[in-house]
Every structure is written in C-alpha cells, then in structure tokens.
Coordinates of C-alpha atoms in Angstrom, one line a residue:
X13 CA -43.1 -15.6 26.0
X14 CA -46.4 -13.7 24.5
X15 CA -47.2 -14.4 20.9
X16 CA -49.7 -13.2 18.7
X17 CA -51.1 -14.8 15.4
X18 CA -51.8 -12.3 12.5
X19 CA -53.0 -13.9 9.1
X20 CA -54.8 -12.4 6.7
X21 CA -56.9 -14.7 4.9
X22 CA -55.8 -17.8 7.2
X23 CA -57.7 -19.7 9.5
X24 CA -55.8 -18.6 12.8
X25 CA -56.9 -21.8 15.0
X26 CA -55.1 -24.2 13.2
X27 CA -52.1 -21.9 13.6
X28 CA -52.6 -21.3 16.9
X29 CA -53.2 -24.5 18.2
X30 CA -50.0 -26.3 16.3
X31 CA -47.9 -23.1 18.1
X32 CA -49.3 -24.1 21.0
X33 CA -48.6 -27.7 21.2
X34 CA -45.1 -26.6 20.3
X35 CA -44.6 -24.1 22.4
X36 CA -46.2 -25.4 25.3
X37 CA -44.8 -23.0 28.0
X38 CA -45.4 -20.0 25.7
X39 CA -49.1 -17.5 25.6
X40 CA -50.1 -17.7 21.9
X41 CA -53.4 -15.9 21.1
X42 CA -54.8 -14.5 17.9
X43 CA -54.9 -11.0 17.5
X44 CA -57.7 -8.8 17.9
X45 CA -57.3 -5.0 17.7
X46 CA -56.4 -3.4 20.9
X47 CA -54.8 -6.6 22.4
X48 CA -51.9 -6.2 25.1
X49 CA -48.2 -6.3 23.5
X50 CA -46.6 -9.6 22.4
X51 CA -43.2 -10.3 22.6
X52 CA -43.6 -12.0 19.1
X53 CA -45.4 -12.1 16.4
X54 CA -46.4 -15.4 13.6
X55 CA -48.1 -13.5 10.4
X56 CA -49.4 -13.9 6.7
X57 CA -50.2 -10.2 5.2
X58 CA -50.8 -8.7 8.6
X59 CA -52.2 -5.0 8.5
X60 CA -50.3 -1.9 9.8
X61 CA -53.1 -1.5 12.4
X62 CA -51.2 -4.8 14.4
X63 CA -47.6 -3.8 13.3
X64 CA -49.2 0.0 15.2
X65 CA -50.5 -1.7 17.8
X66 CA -47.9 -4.4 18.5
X67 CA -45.0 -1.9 19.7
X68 CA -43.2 -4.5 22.2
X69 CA -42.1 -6.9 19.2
X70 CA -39.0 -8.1 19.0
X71 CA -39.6 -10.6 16.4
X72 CA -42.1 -10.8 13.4
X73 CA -42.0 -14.7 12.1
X74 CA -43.8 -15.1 8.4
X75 CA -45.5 -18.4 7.4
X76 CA -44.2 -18.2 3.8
X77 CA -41.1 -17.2 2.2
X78 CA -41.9 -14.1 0.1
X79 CA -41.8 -11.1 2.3
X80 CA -42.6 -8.4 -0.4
X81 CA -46.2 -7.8 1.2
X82 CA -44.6 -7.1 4.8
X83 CA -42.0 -4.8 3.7
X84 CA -44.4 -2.7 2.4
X85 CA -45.3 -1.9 5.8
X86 CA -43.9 0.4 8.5
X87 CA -42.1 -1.6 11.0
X88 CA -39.7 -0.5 13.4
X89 CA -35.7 -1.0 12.4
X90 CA -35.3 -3.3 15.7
X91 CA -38.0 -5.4 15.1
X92 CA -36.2 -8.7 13.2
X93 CA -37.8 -10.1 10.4
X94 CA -37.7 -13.9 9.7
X95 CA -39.1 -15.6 6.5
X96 CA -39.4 -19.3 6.4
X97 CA -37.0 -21.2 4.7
X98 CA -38.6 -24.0 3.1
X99 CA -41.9 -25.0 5.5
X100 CA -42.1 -28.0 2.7
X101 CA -42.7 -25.7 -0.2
X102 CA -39.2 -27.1 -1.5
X103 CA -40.1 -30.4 -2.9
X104 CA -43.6 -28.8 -4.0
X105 CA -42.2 -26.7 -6.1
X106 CA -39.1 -29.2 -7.7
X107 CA -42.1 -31.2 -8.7
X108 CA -43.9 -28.4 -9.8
X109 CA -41.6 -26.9 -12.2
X110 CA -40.2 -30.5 -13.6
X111 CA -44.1 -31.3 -14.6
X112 CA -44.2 -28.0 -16.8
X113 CA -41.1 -28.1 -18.6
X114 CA -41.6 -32.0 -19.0
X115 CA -45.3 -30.9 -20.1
X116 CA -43.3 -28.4 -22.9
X117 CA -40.5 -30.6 -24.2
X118 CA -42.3 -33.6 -24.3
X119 CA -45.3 -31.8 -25.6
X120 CA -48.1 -33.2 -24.0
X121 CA -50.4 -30.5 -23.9
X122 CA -50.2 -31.0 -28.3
X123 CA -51.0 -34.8 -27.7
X124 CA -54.0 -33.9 -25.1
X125 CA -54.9 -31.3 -28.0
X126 CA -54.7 -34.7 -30.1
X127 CA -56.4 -36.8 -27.5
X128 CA -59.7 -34.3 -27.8
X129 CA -60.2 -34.1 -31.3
X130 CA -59.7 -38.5 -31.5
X131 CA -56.5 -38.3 -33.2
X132 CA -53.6 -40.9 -32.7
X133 CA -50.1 -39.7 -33.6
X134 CA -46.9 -39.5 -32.4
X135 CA -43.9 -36.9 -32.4
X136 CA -40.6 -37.3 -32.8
X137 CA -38.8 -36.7 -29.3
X138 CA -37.0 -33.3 -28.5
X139 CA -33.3 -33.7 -27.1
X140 CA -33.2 -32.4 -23.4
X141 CA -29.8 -30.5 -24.5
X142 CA -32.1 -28.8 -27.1
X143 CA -33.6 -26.8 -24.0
X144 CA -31.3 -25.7 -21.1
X145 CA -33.0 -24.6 -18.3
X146 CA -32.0 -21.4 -16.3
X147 CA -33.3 -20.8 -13.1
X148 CA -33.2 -17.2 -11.9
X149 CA -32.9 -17.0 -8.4
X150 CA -30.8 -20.2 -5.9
X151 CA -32.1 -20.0 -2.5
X152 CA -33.6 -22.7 -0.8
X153 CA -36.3 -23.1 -3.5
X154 CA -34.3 -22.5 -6.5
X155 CA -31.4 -24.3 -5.6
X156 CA -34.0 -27.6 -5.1
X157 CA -35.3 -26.7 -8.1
X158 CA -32.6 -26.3 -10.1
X159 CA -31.0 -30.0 -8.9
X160 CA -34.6 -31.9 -9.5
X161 CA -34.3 -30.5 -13.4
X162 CA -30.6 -31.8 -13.4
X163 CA -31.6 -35.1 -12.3
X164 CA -33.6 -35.2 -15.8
X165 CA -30.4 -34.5 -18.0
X166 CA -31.3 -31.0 -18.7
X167 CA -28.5 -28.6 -19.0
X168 CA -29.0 -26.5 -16.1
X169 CA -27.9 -22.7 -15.5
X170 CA -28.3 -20.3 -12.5
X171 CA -28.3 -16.8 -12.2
X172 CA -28.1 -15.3 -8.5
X173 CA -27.0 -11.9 -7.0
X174 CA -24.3 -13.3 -5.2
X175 CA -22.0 -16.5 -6.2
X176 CA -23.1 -19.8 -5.2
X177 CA -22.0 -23.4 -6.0
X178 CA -24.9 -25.9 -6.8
X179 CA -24.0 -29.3 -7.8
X180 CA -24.7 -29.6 -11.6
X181 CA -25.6 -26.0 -12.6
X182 CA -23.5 -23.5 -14.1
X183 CA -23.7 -20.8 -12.1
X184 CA -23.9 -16.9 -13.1
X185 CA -23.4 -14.2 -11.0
X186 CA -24.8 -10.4 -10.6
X187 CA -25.9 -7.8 -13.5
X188 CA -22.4 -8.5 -15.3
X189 CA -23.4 -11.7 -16.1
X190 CA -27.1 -11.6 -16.2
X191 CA -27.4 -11.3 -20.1
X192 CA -25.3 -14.2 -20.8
X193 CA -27.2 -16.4 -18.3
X194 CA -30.4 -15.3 -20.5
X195 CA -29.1 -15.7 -24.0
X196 CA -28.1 -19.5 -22.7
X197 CA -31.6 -20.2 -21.4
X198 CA -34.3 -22.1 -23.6
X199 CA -36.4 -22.6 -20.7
X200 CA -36.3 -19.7 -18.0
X201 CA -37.8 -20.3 -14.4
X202 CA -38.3 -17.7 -12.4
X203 CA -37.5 -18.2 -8.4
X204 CA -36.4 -14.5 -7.8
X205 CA -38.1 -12.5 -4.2
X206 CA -39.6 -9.5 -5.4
X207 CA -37.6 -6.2 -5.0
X208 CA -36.8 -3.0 -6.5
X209 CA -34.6 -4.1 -8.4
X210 CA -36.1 -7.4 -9.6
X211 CA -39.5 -5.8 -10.3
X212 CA -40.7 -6.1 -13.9
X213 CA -37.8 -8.6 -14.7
X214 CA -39.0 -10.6 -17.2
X215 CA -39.5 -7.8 -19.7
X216 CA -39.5 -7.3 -23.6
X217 CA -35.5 -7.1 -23.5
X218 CA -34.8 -9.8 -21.4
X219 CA -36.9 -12.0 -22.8
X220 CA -36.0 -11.7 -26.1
X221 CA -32.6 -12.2 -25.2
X222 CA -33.8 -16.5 -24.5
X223 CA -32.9 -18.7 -27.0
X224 CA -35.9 -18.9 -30.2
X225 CA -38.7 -21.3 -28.8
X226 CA -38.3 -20.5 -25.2
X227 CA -40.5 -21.2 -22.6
X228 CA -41.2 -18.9 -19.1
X229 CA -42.4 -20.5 -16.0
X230 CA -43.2 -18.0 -13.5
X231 CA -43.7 -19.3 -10.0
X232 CA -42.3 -16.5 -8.0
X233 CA -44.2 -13.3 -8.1
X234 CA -46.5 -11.7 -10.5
X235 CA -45.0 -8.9 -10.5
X236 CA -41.8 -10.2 -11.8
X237 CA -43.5 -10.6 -15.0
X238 CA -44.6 -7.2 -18.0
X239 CA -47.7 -9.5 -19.1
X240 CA -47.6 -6.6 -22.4
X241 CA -44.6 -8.0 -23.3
X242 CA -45.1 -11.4 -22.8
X243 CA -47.8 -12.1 -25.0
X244 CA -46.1 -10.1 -27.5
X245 CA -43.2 -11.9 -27.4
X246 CA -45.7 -15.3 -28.2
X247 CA -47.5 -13.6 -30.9
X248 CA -44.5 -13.1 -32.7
X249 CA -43.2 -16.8 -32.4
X250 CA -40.0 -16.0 -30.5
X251 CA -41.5 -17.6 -27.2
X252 CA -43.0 -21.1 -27.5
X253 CA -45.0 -20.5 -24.6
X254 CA -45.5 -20.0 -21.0
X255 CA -46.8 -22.0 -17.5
X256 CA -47.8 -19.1 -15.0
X257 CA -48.6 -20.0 -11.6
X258 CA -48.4 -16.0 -10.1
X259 CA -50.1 -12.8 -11.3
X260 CA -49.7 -9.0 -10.5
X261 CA -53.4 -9.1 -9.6
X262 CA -54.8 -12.6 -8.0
X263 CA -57.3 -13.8 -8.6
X264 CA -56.9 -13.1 -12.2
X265 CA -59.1 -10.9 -13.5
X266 CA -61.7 -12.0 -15.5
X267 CA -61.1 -11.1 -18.8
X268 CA -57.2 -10.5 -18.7
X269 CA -55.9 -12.1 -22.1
X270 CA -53.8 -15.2 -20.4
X271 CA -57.2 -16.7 -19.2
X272 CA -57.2 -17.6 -23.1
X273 CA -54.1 -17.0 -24.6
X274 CA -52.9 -20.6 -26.5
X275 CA -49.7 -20.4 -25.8
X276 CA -50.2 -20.1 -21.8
X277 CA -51.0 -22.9 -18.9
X278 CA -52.5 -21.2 -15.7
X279 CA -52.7 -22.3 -12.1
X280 CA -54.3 -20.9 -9.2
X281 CA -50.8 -19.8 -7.0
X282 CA -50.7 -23.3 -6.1
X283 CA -47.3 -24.2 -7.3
X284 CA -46.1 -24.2 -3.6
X285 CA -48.1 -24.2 -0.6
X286 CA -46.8 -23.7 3.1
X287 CA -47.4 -27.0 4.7
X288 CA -48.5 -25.8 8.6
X289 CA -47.0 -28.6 10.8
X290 CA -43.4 -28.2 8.8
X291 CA -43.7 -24.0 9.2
X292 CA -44.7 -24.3 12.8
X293 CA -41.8 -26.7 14.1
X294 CA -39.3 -24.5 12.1
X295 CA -40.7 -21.2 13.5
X296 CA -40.7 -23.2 17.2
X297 CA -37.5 -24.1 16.7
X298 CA -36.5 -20.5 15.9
X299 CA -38.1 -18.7 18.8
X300 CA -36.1 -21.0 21.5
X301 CA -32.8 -20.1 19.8
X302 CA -33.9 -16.8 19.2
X303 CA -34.7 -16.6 23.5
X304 CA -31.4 -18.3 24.1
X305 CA -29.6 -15.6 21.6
X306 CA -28.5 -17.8 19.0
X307 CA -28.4 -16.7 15.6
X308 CA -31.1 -18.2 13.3
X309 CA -32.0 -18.8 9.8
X310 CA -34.2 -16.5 7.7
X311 CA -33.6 -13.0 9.0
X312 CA -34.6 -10.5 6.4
X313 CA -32.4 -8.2 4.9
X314 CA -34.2 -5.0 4.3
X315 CA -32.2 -3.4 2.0
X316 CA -32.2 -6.5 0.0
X317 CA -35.7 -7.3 0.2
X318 CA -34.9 -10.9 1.6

C-alpha cells in the first residue's frame, strides 16, 4: 500500500513518521510534484496540482474534520473522501465552548475589567435557565459539546439537518424548525460544516431572532458568520456579545473592527486542534478496514458537503 502525505502548512515528518510506525508494512512518503501514483492519500489543504497528479487514488484521508477547503477542488467521483471524526478535537472544544459561555453568564471578563482599574465588587449571579444554549450543528463535536454544557444545568437545544437524539438536549430538526430553535436560544454556538446552504448563517435575521442579550460563539467556520451584521446587531444592544474563534479571512486582518470591538473575545482558530497521534491511529485504523472492504467512518457526502 503506497501513500502520500500532502499538508499545506504542516510539518510533513511528524506525519509521516507516526504513519509509518503505524503502518509499518505500508510506503508512506511526502509528496513532491511529479511523484509516482499513491494508492492513498493523508492531506491538510492539498493543492490541485497533487489531486492532478495523484490519478491512482482510491482514497483521500483529511487530518481535520472540516472538508470545505477540499471540496473546493476537482477530484474524481471515485475517489472516497474521509474526514476525521474526532482526532481529540472533541473534548478540546467541550471545554472550549463551556469556558466562554461560563466567561459570559458569570461575567468575568466585567470583573477582570474591575480587576484592572483596582475595583472590588461583586454581581449578583445570573440563573443558568436565564440563558439556554443552542448548539447548531450535532455531529461528533456538537453532540460533545452540547452534553459538557448540560452537565452545567444549562437548558440545552439542538438544531441539526437530520433528527438525532442526544441525551439532555431538545432537539430541532431541518429548516421547518430552524426559527423556533433560534428564537429559544440565548446563547447560540455554532458547530455547523460549511456548505451552500449553511454559508452566511448567522445573519442579520437569524440573529435577531435569539432571545435580547444573546451571545454567539463561533467555532466552526468564518464564513458561517456576516461580520456586517454582527456588530450591528451589538451596537444596537440586542446581542450581549460575542467569543469568535474563526474568521472568513485568517489571520485577521489588521484593522478589521472585531480586533477592537468591546463586545467581542478573539482567539487565534485554536478552539480545537487535531492532536496527530489520535488522527494517525484513527486514519490507520481506517486504511486496514478500508483494504479489507469494510465500511468505515467519515466518508464525505458530496452533495452534503460532509
């Protein structure tokens, strides 16, 4: 079994090596342009030069679980696709989102505000069933997510194109019942892929359909988000505020108004990162079922987007 290593922006030897020591009676090689045909392929933002030059794949295996950036690409209809399914980014981001909305309700960023300027004072505390959370989106990640932020005794909604049953969440289900998962939310966190269709969700109407005082934690894709009408949704009070961990453009620009905007916490895409030792074994483990012709986990659904 031939496989090649494409990843743009990634230190290949790491990759290679762990692939390697997992797949000990396998060829795995980084990718240089005009390199013999692999039988499989382990990428991060690969360009279509290799997808060109690669035409013997049978399988393209991607480190993380957003896809959006190899769909974009031309690659043949027999060619499967496989995203990761969790590759430890799971519990990253459970903990990730709990620490912003705990940061919101509980308001700690007003007492480090408080903290700075040497004051001592104290709030009255907010009841959790003041601020149900809806997460938007219940794979893997949102599903994990959304039971870590039950565990804290927050109401907790889902919205998801398909029906699915997670313990403690009331669950909504396709465009029918996508405004009245909105207009329940306080505190919407977004854990959508990026498709046609979600594209530019998070918009002046759905927004303003959240409860007054809600709160937007993107840590999906940038492009889920119409930054226009975000901060003009905070300017006018009807948001509280926003934690933003994914931008249409990244790094962000210098310059764009969320660098400074008061209302909004930024991190660096760092909400969930692909831990390599977890991806590899998982990938590993695919490729010997895929060999053996067993069905696996992950395959992309192209006219889904995921």
């Amino acid at each position: 079994m031939r496989i090649t290593f494409c990843g743009t922006g990634t230190k290949a030897d790491p990759w290679v090596d762990a692939l390697r020591a997992e797949l000990p009676h396998a060829s795995v090689t980084e990718w240089k342009p005009g390199d013999p045909p692999a039988d499989h392929a382990v990428v991060w933002s690969p360009p279509q030069q290799f997808i060109d030059e690669q035409p013997a794949l049978k399988g393209i295996f991607n480190i993380g679980a957003g896809v959006d950036a190899l769909l974009k690409l031309r690659i043949p209809a027999d060619v499967m696709i496989v995203r990761i399914d969790d590759g430890g980014m799971a519990a990253q981001m459970a903990e990730f989102v709990v620490h912003a909305i705990t940061r919101h309700v509980r308001e700690l960023d007003r007492y480090e505000e408080d903290i700075r300027r040497g004051a001592w004072e104290f709030r009255k505390p907010r009841p959790r069933e003041e601020f149900p959370v809806g997460v938007m989106g219940l794979g893997v990640l949102g599903k994990r997510v959304a039971q870590a932020v039950a565990q804290f005794d927050y109401p907790v909604l889902g919205w998801s194109r398909t029906p699915k049953d997670v313990a403690g969440v009331r669950s909504f289900t396709g465009p029918g019942q996508f405004d009245d998962f909105l207009r329940a939310t306080r505190i919407l966190v977004c854990l959508l892929p990026l498709t046609d269709e979600t594209r530019d969700v998070m918009n002046t109407r759905t927004l303003s359909l959240l409860q007054p005082g809600g709160y937007v934690i993107n840590v999906a894709r940038g492009a889920h988000l119409v930054d226009e009408d975000l901060i003009a949704l905070l300017d006018s009070g009807h948001l509280a505020g926003a934690a933003l961990d994914v931008f249409r453009t990244e790094p962000l620009p210098a310059g764009h108004p969320f660098w400074k905007h008061p209302k909004i916490t930024i991190t660096p895409h760092t909400s969930a990162r692909t831990l390599r030792d977890e991806s590899v074994m998982q990938i590993a483990r695919k490729l010997r079922a895929f060999e053996r012709g067993e069905p696996i986990a992950g395959v992309v659904d192209r006219l889904r987007g995921y």
